[in-house]
Amino acid sequence: DIQMTQSPSSLSASVGDRVTITCRASQTISTYLNWYQEKPGKGPKLLIYGASNLQSGVPSRFSGSGSGTDFTLTISSLQPGDFGTYYCQQSYSKPWTFGQGTKVEIK
Amino acid sequence: EVQLLESGGGLGQPGGSLRLSCAASGFTFSIYAMSWVRQAPGKGLEWVSTIFGSGGSTYYSDSVKGRFTISRDNSKNTLYLQMNSLRAEDTAVYYCARDQDYYDSSGLVFRAFDPWGQGTLVTVSS
């Protein structure tokens, strides 16, 4: 199975800050990497697919980059509604696996 | 509007059974693969199972293989998860999700879970 490792596990940032979350795969997955945002009491929401493609309706302050084993999710200017937990997920091979999550809090 | 609504969660006995349902609306259910993903309390997300649109192909994580069965009724736009031989470690919120294919500018296809339901809680305890 492909192991996905995210860092940091949590962060606290101020509105307007630039936030970066990293995700590392245990083997190369090309760009088969998705990012999701989860908020309490709701199912996760797809933000980015194919490592860098913004899902329709997702604000442009979200961006993704990377290929191979190392990936990054960036929020260019953190907004109050961006709190939640962010997960990466590889869609390269089954079993589909997720990172352990990064909890983002607003200071 | 695309909607997924899970039901059937609750308290299950160790060694017992539960059946989850996921009612889909707002899209042509029969042409999409569908999946179950779970989240144990305080833990991350874990893919559980996937079924193709026709129902002919199914896939399971090793942790549930031989105990859980995924199925679908395309006439009712409903996805199911039959959970047998329940264990304490099956305690989790269970989400159903649509397997959605996306194409980038170069024509590569990427699959993601989109959208997700709101989840149903399964608690396995005596």
PDB file of C-alpha atoms in Angstrom:
ATOM      1  CA  ASP A   1       0.000   0.000   0.000  1.00  0.00           C
ATOM      2  CA  ILE A   2       1.083   3.579  -0.666  1.00  0.00           C
ATOM      3  CA  GLN A   3       1.566   5.533   2.564  1.00  0.00           C
ATOM      4  CA  MET A   4       0.718   9.226   2.562  1.00  0.00           C
ATOM      5  CA  THR A   5       2.353  11.496   5.150  1.00  0.00           C
ATOM      6  CA  GLN A   6       1.198  15.051   5.764  1.00  0.00           C
ATOM      7  CA  SER A   7       2.889  17.833   7.657  1.00  0.00           C
ATOM      8  CA  PRO A   8       2.276  19.641   9.840  1.00  0.00           C
ATOM      9  CA  SER A   9      -0.454  17.778  11.713  1.00  0.00           C
ATOM     10  CA  SER A  10      -1.911  21.107  12.810  1.00  0.00           C
ATOM     11  CA  LEU A  11      -1.303  24.807  12.395  1.00  0.00           C
ATOM     12  CA  SER A  12      -2.706  28.087  13.607  1.00  0.00           C
ATOM     13  CA  ALA A  13      -2.503  31.122  11.347  1.00  0.00           C
ATOM     14  CA  SER A  14      -3.975  34.588  11.045  1.00  0.00           C
ATOM     15  CA  VAL A  15      -6.382  35.848   8.425  1.00  0.00           C
ATOM     16  CA  GLY A  16      -4.368  36.905   5.403  1.00  0.00           C
ATOM     17  CA  ASP A  17      -1.456  34.574   6.089  1.00  0.00           C
ATOM     18  CA  ARG A  18      -0.013  32.296   3.456  1.00  0.00           C
ATOM     19  CA  VAL A  19      -0.443  28.665   4.537  1.00  0.00           C
ATOM     20  CA  THR A  20       1.389  25.657   3.136  1.00  0.00           C
ATOM     21  CA  ILE A  21       0.627  21.985   3.791  1.00  0.00           C
ATOM     22  CA  THR A  22       2.852  19.244   2.463  1.00  0.00           C
ATOM     23  CA  CYS A  23       2.074  15.654   1.553  1.00  0.00           C
ATOM     24  CA  ARG A  24       4.624  12.944   0.795  1.00  0.00           C
ATOM     25  CA  ALA A  25       3.900   9.583  -0.842  1.00  0.00           C
ATOM     26  CA  SER A  26       5.881   6.456   0.024  1.00  0.00           C
ATOM     27  CA  GLN A  27       6.391   5.788  -3.706  1.00  0.00           C
ATOM     28  CA  THR A  28       5.963   7.789  -6.873  1.00  0.00           C
ATOM     29  CA  ILE A  29       2.354   8.564  -7.788  1.00  0.00           C
ATOM     30  CA  SER A  30       2.970  10.947 -10.709  1.00  0.00           C
ATOM     31  CA  THR A  31       0.307  13.650 -10.231  1.00  0.00           C
ATOM     32  CA  TYR A  32      -2.455  11.331  -8.995  1.00  0.00           C
ATOM     33  CA  LEU A  33      -3.001  13.366  -5.855  1.00  0.00           C
ATOM     34  CA  ASN A  34      -6.198  14.954  -4.553  1.00  0.00           C
ATOM     35  CA  TRP A  35      -6.775  17.438  -1.725  1.00  0.00           C
ATOM     36  CA  TYR A  36      -9.938  17.669   0.399  1.00  0.00           C
ATOM     37  CA  GLN A  37     -11.219  20.048   3.063  1.00  0.00           C
ATOM     38  CA  GLU A  38     -13.290  18.662   5.921  1.00  0.00           C
ATOM     39  CA  LYS A  39     -15.379  20.707   8.329  1.00  0.00           C
ATOM     40  CA  PRO A  40     -17.058  19.401  11.489  1.00  0.00           C
ATOM     41  CA  GLY A  41     -20.287  17.548  10.817  1.00  0.00           C
ATOM     42  CA  LYS A  42     -19.870  17.536   7.045  1.00  0.00           C
ATOM     43  CA  GLY A  43     -18.403  15.219   4.465  1.00  0.00           C
ATOM     44  CA  PRO A  44     -15.089  16.224   2.914  1.00  0.00           C
ATOM     45  CA  LYS A  45     -15.073  18.600  -0.044  1.00  0.00           C
ATOM     46  CA  LEU A  46     -12.798  18.150  -3.056  1.00  0.00           C
ATOM     47  CA  LEU A  47     -10.466  21.133  -3.564  1.00  0.00           C
ATOM     48  CA  ILE A  48      -7.747  19.968  -5.949  1.00  0.00           C
ATOM     49  CA  TYR A  49      -7.467  16.967  -8.283  1.00  0.00           C
ATOM     50  CA  GLY A  50      -4.487  15.806 -10.305  1.00  0.00           C
ATOM     51  CA  ALA A  51      -2.131  17.614  -7.907  1.00  0.00           C
ATOM     52  CA  SER A  52      -2.733  21.090  -9.327  1.00  0.00           C
ATOM     53  CA  ASN A  53      -6.199  21.328 -10.887  1.00  0.00           C
ATOM     54  CA  LEU A  54      -8.650  23.495  -8.989  1.00  0.00           C
ATOM     55  CA  GLN A  55     -12.105  21.977  -8.628  1.00  0.00           C
ATOM     56  CA  SER A  56     -14.885  24.132 -10.025  1.00  0.00           C
ATOM     57  CA  GLY A  57     -16.208  26.608  -7.481  1.00  0.00           C
ATOM     58  CA  VAL A  58     -13.144  26.463  -5.232  1.00  0.00           C
ATOM     59  CA  PRO A  59     -11.629  29.901  -4.549  1.00  0.00           C
ATOM     60  CA  SER A  60      -8.451  30.705  -6.463  1.00  0.00           C
ATOM     61  CA  ARG A  61      -6.540  31.325  -3.221  1.00  0.00           C
ATOM     62  CA  PHE A  62      -6.203  27.535  -3.061  1.00  0.00           C
ATOM     63  CA  SER A  63      -3.508  25.977  -5.215  1.00  0.00           C
ATOM     64  CA  GLY A  64      -1.682  22.672  -5.453  1.00  0.00           C
ATOM     65  CA  SER A  65       1.675  21.646  -6.816  1.00  0.00           C
ATOM     66  CA  GLY A  66       4.077  18.737  -6.988  1.00  0.00           C
ATOM     67  CA  SER A  67       4.625  15.432  -8.724  1.00  0.00           C
ATOM     68  CA  GLY A  68       6.281  12.127  -7.985  1.00  0.00           C
ATOM     69  CA  THR A  69       6.342  11.861  -4.197  1.00  0.00           C
ATOM     70  CA  ASP A  70       6.171  15.444  -2.888  1.00  0.00           C
ATOM     71  CA  PHE A  71       3.125  17.678  -3.025  1.00  0.00           C
ATOM     72  CA  THR A  72       1.981  20.996  -1.585  1.00  0.00           C
ATOM     73  CA  LEU A  73      -1.360  22.646  -0.903  1.00  0.00           C
ATOM     74  CA  THR A  74      -1.135  26.416  -0.537  1.00  0.00           C
ATOM     75  CA  ILE A  75      -3.711  28.895   0.685  1.00  0.00           C
ATOM     76  CA  SER A  76      -2.407  32.239  -0.513  1.00  0.00           C
ATOM     77  CA  SER A  77      -4.409  34.399   1.895  1.00  0.00           C
ATOM     78  CA  LEU A  78      -6.147  32.533   4.704  1.00  0.00           C
ATOM     79  CA  GLN A  79      -9.810  33.429   5.203  1.00  0.00           C
ATOM     80  CA  PRO A  80     -12.032  32.789   8.256  1.00  0.00           C
ATOM     81  CA  GLY A  81     -13.973  30.085   6.405  1.00  0.00           C
ATOM     82  CA  ASP A  82     -10.825  28.095   5.649  1.00  0.00           C
ATOM     83  CA  PHE A  83     -10.719  26.448   9.081  1.00  0.00           C
ATOM     84  CA  GLY A  84     -11.011  22.686   9.050  1.00  0.00           C
ATOM     85  CA  THR A  85      -8.927  19.625   8.384  1.00  0.00           C
ATOM     86  CA  TYR A  86      -7.194  19.086   5.061  1.00  0.00           C
ATOM     87  CA  TYR A  87      -6.410  15.661   3.628  1.00  0.00           C
ATOM     88  CA  CYS A  88      -4.357  14.502   0.688  1.00  0.00           C
ATOM     89  CA  GLN A  89      -5.320  11.285  -1.105  1.00  0.00           C
ATOM     90  CA  GLN A  90      -3.523   9.258  -3.763  1.00  0.00           C
ATOM     91  CA  SER A  91      -5.536   7.932  -6.712  1.00  0.00           C
ATOM     92  CA  TYR A  92      -2.596   6.124  -8.333  1.00  0.00           C
ATOM     93  CA  SER A  93      -3.338   2.618  -7.131  1.00  0.00           C
ATOM     94  CA  LYS A  94      -5.742   0.763  -4.894  1.00  0.00           C
ATOM     95  CA  PRO A  95      -6.137   0.759  -2.001  1.00  0.00           C
ATOM     96  CA  TRP A  96      -6.749   4.492  -2.212  1.00  0.00           C
ATOM     97  CA  THR A  97      -5.022   6.027   0.784  1.00  0.00           C
ATOM     98  CA  PHE A  98      -5.205   9.331   2.623  1.00  0.00           C
ATOM     99  CA  GLY A  99      -2.797  11.383   4.634  1.00  0.00           C
ATOM    100  CA  GLN A 100      -3.480  11.669   8.343  1.00  0.00           C
ATOM    101  CA  GLY A 101      -4.808  15.206   7.979  1.00  0.00           C
ATOM    102  CA  THR A 102      -3.714  18.742   8.816  1.00  0.00           C
ATOM    103  CA  LYS A 103      -5.967  20.735  11.132  1.00  0.00           C
ATOM    104  CA  VAL A 104      -6.029  24.434  10.281  1.00  0.00           C
ATOM    105  CA  GLU A 105      -7.152  26.891  12.954  1.00  0.00           C
ATOM    106  CA  ILE A 106      -7.641  30.617  12.630  1.00  0.00           C
ATOM    107  CA  LYS A 107      -5.831  32.702  15.258  1.00  0.00           C
TER     108      LYS A 107
ATOM    109  CA  GLU B   1     -28.229  19.469  -7.081  1.00  0.00           C
ATOM    110  CA  VAL B   2     -26.159  16.350  -6.502  1.00  0.00           C
ATOM    111  CA  GLN B   3     -26.956  14.832  -3.109  1.00  0.00           C
ATOM    112  CA  LEU B   4     -25.905  11.741  -1.200  1.00  0.00           C
ATOM    113  CA  LEU B   5     -27.750  10.813   1.981  1.00  0.00           C
ATOM    114  CA  GLU B   6     -26.510   7.970   4.169  1.00  0.00           C
ATOM    115  CA  SER B   7     -28.657   6.075   6.647  1.00  0.00           C
ATOM    116  CA  GLY B   8     -28.628   2.875   8.671  1.00  0.00           C
ATOM    117  CA  GLY B   9     -25.949   3.689  11.198  1.00  0.00           C
ATOM    118  CA  GLY B  10     -26.347   2.977  14.870  1.00  0.00           C
ATOM    119  CA  LEU B  11     -25.205   0.609  17.576  1.00  0.00           C
ATOM    120  CA  GLY B  12     -24.038  -2.814  16.476  1.00  0.00           C
ATOM    121  CA  GLN B  13     -22.930  -5.747  18.566  1.00  0.00           C
ATOM    122  CA  PRO B  14     -19.464  -7.281  18.144  1.00  0.00           C
ATOM    123  CA  GLY B  15     -19.934 -10.130  15.696  1.00  0.00           C
ATOM    124  CA  GLY B  16     -23.230  -8.662  14.562  1.00  0.00           C
ATOM    125  CA  SER B  17     -24.430  -7.014  11.368  1.00  0.00           C
ATOM    126  CA  LEU B  18     -25.578  -3.661  10.091  1.00  0.00           C
ATOM    127  CA  ARG B  19     -26.658  -2.467   6.662  1.00  0.00           C
ATOM    128  CA  LEU B  20     -25.912   1.060   5.505  1.00  0.00           C
ATOM    129  CA  SER B  21     -27.730   2.780   2.661  1.00  0.00           C
ATOM    130  CA  CYS B  22     -26.856   5.825   0.578  1.00  0.00           C
ATOM    131  CA  ALA B  23     -29.625   7.478  -1.432  1.00  0.00           C
ATOM    132  CA  ALA B  24     -28.362   9.394  -4.445  1.00  0.00           C
ATOM    133  CA  SER B  25     -30.104  12.170  -6.339  1.00  0.00           C
ATOM    134  CA  GLY B  26     -29.345  14.859  -8.882  1.00  0.00           C
ATOM    135  CA  PHE B  27     -27.244  12.750 -11.264  1.00  0.00           C
ATOM    136  CA  THR B  28     -27.400   9.588 -13.392  1.00  0.00           C
ATOM    137  CA  PHE B  29     -26.511   7.164 -10.616  1.00  0.00           C
ATOM    138  CA  SER B  30     -26.066   4.077 -12.793  1.00  0.00           C
ATOM    139  CA  ILE B  31     -23.082   5.390 -14.779  1.00  0.00           C
ATOM    140  CA  TYR B  32     -20.907   6.235 -11.780  1.00  0.00           C
ATOM    141  CA  ALA B  33     -18.719   4.089  -9.586  1.00  0.00           C
ATOM    142  CA  MET B  34     -19.489   4.684  -5.917  1.00  0.00           C
ATOM    143  CA  SER B  35     -17.432   4.238  -2.778  1.00  0.00           C
ATOM    144  CA  TRP B  36     -17.600   4.027   0.992  1.00  0.00           C
ATOM    145  CA  VAL B  37     -14.997   5.823   3.088  1.00  0.00           C
ATOM    146  CA  ARG B  38     -14.907   5.788   6.890  1.00  0.00           C
ATOM    147  CA  GLN B  39     -13.431   7.886   9.663  1.00  0.00           C
ATOM    148  CA  ALA B  40     -12.859   6.424  13.106  1.00  0.00           C
ATOM    149  CA  PRO B  41     -13.280   8.832  16.047  1.00  0.00           C
ATOM    150  CA  GLY B  42     -10.377  11.264  16.101  1.00  0.00           C
ATOM    151  CA  LYS B  43      -8.712   9.529  13.167  1.00  0.00           C
ATOM    152  CA  GLY B  44      -8.183  10.156   9.461  1.00  0.00           C
ATOM    153  CA  LEU B  45     -10.045   8.917   6.423  1.00  0.00           C
ATOM    154  CA  GLU B  46      -9.911   5.283   5.296  1.00  0.00           C
ATOM    155  CA  TRP B  47     -11.212   3.987   1.973  1.00  0.00           C
ATOM    156  CA  VAL B  48     -13.447   0.944   2.533  1.00  0.00           C
ATOM    157  CA  SER B  49     -14.966  -0.225  -0.751  1.00  0.00           C
ATOM    158  CA  THR B  50     -15.834   0.708  -4.348  1.00  0.00           C
ATOM    159  CA  ILE B  51     -18.385  -0.642  -6.810  1.00  0.00           C
ATOM    160  CA  PHE B  52     -18.552   0.088 -10.537  1.00  0.00           C
ATOM    161  CA  GLY B  53     -21.698   1.535 -12.087  1.00  0.00           C
ATOM    162  CA  SER B  54     -22.940  -1.758 -13.433  1.00  0.00           C
ATOM    163  CA  GLY B  55     -22.258  -3.440 -10.093  1.00  0.00           C
ATOM    164  CA  GLY B  56     -20.103  -5.993 -11.855  1.00  0.00           C
ATOM    165  CA  SER B  57     -16.842  -5.072 -10.181  1.00  0.00           C
ATOM    166  CA  THR B  58     -16.227  -4.504  -6.503  1.00  0.00           C
ATOM    167  CA  TYR B  59     -13.126  -3.675  -4.478  1.00  0.00           C
ATOM    168  CA  TYR B  60     -12.437  -3.811  -0.742  1.00  0.00           C
ATOM    169  CA  SER B  61      -9.771  -2.742   1.703  1.00  0.00           C
ATOM    170  CA  ASP B  62      -7.993  -5.612   3.425  1.00  0.00           C
ATOM    171  CA  SER B  63      -9.494  -4.511   6.751  1.00  0.00           C
ATOM    172  CA  VAL B  64     -13.061  -5.347   5.634  1.00  0.00           C
ATOM    173  CA  LYS B  65     -12.568  -7.954   2.909  1.00  0.00           C
ATOM    174  CA  GLY B  66     -14.658 -11.041   3.580  1.00  0.00           C
ATOM    175  CA  ARG B  67     -16.844  -9.240   6.151  1.00  0.00           C
ATOM    176  CA  PHE B  68     -18.389  -6.311   4.251  1.00  0.00           C
ATOM    177  CA  THR B  69     -20.289  -6.417   0.959  1.00  0.00           C
ATOM    178  CA  ILE B  70     -20.921  -3.398  -1.237  1.00  0.00           C
ATOM    179  CA  SER B  71     -23.881  -3.438  -3.609  1.00  0.00           C
ATOM    180  CA  ARG B  72     -26.199  -1.089  -5.444  1.00  0.00           C
ATOM    181  CA  ASP B  73     -29.729  -0.928  -6.813  1.00  0.00           C
ATOM    182  CA  ASN B  74     -29.622   1.347  -9.831  1.00  0.00           C
ATOM    183  CA  SER B  75     -33.433   1.280 -10.114  1.00  0.00           C
ATOM    184  CA  LYS B  76     -33.604   2.878  -6.656  1.00  0.00           C
ATOM    185  CA  ASN B  77     -30.496   5.086  -6.998  1.00  0.00           C
ATOM    186  CA  THR B  78     -29.205   3.541  -3.795  1.00  0.00           C
ATOM    187  CA  LEU B  79     -25.824   2.258  -2.641  1.00  0.00           C
ATOM    188  CA  TYR B  80     -25.493  -0.266   0.179  1.00  0.00           C
ATOM    189  CA  LEU B  81     -22.870  -1.588   2.562  1.00  0.00           C
ATOM    190  CA  GLN B  82     -23.666  -4.849   4.333  1.00  0.00           C
ATOM    191  CA  MET B  83     -21.441  -5.073   7.383  1.00  0.00           C
ATOM    192  CA  ASN B  84     -21.080  -8.506   8.987  1.00  0.00           C
ATOM    193  CA  SER B  85     -18.849  -9.855  11.756  1.00  0.00           C
ATOM    194  CA  LEU B  86     -18.570  -6.374  13.197  1.00  0.00           C
ATOM    195  CA  ARG B  87     -15.548  -5.458  15.302  1.00  0.00           C
ATOM    196  CA  ALA B  88     -14.899  -2.593  17.696  1.00  0.00           C
ATOM    197  CA  GLU B  89     -12.438  -1.160  15.183  1.00  0.00           C
ATOM    198  CA  ASP B  90     -15.272  -0.757  12.666  1.00  0.00           C
ATOM    199  CA  THR B  91     -16.616   2.074  14.824  1.00  0.00           C
ATOM    200  CA  ALA B  92     -16.554   5.129  12.556  1.00  0.00           C
ATOM    201  CA  VAL B  93     -18.523   7.644  10.576  1.00  0.00           C
ATOM    202  CA  TYR B  94     -19.220   6.042   7.194  1.00  0.00           C
ATOM    203  CA  TYR B  95     -19.405   8.303   4.153  1.00  0.00           C
ATOM    204  CA  CYS B  96     -20.606   7.401   0.700  1.00  0.00           C
ATOM    205  CA  ALA B  97     -18.975   9.239  -2.169  1.00  0.00           C
ATOM    206  CA  ARG B  98     -19.244   9.364  -5.929  1.00  0.00           C
ATOM    207  CA  ASP B  99     -16.171   8.389  -7.924  1.00  0.00           C
ATOM    208  CA  GLN B 100     -15.760  11.294 -10.310  1.00  0.00           C
ATOM    209  CA  ASP B 101     -13.364  11.388 -13.265  1.00  0.00           C
ATOM    210  CA  TYR B 102     -11.740  14.708 -14.124  1.00  0.00           C
ATOM    211  CA  TYR B 103      -9.662  15.539 -17.212  1.00  0.00           C
ATOM    212  CA  ASP B 104      -6.816  18.046 -17.258  1.00  0.00           C
ATOM    213  CA  SER B 105      -5.721  20.154 -20.220  1.00  0.00           C
ATOM    214  CA  SER B 106      -3.493  17.375 -21.558  1.00  0.00           C
ATOM    215  CA  GLY B 107      -6.289  14.824 -21.490  1.00  0.00           C
ATOM    216  CA  LEU B 108      -5.091  12.875 -18.477  1.00  0.00           C
ATOM    217  CA  VAL B 109      -7.926  11.497 -16.358  1.00  0.00           C
ATOM    218  CA  PHE B 110      -7.893  11.732 -12.590  1.00  0.00           C
ATOM    219  CA  ARG B 111     -10.368  10.103 -10.239  1.00  0.00           C
ATOM    220  CA  ALA B 112     -11.529  11.704  -7.011  1.00  0.00           C
ATOM    221  CA  PHE B 113     -14.284  11.282  -4.457  1.00  0.00           C
ATOM    222  CA  ASP B 114     -16.783  14.015  -5.249  1.00  0.00           C
ATOM    223  CA  PRO B 115     -19.206  14.710  -3.718  1.00  0.00           C
ATOM    224  CA  TRP B 116     -19.528  13.077  -0.308  1.00  0.00           C
ATOM    225  CA  GLY B 117     -22.548  12.517   1.872  1.00  0.00           C
ATOM    226  CA  GLN B 118     -22.798  13.864   5.411  1.00  0.00           C
ATOM    227  CA  GLY B 119     -22.000  10.471   6.925  1.00  0.00           C
ATOM    228  CA  THR B 120     -23.672   8.002   9.275  1.00  0.00           C
ATOM    229  CA  LEU B 121     -22.167   6.905  12.592  1.00  0.00           C
ATOM    230  CA  VAL B 122     -21.632   3.222  13.307  1.00  0.00           C
ATOM    231  CA  THR B 123     -20.734   2.248  16.856  1.00  0.00           C
ATOM    232  CA  VAL B 124     -19.729  -1.337  17.595  1.00  0.00           C
ATOM    233  CA  SER B 125     -19.979  -2.110  21.273  1.00  0.00           C
ATOM    234  CA  SER B 126     -21.545  -4.607  23.648  1.00  0.00           C
TER     235      SER B 126
END
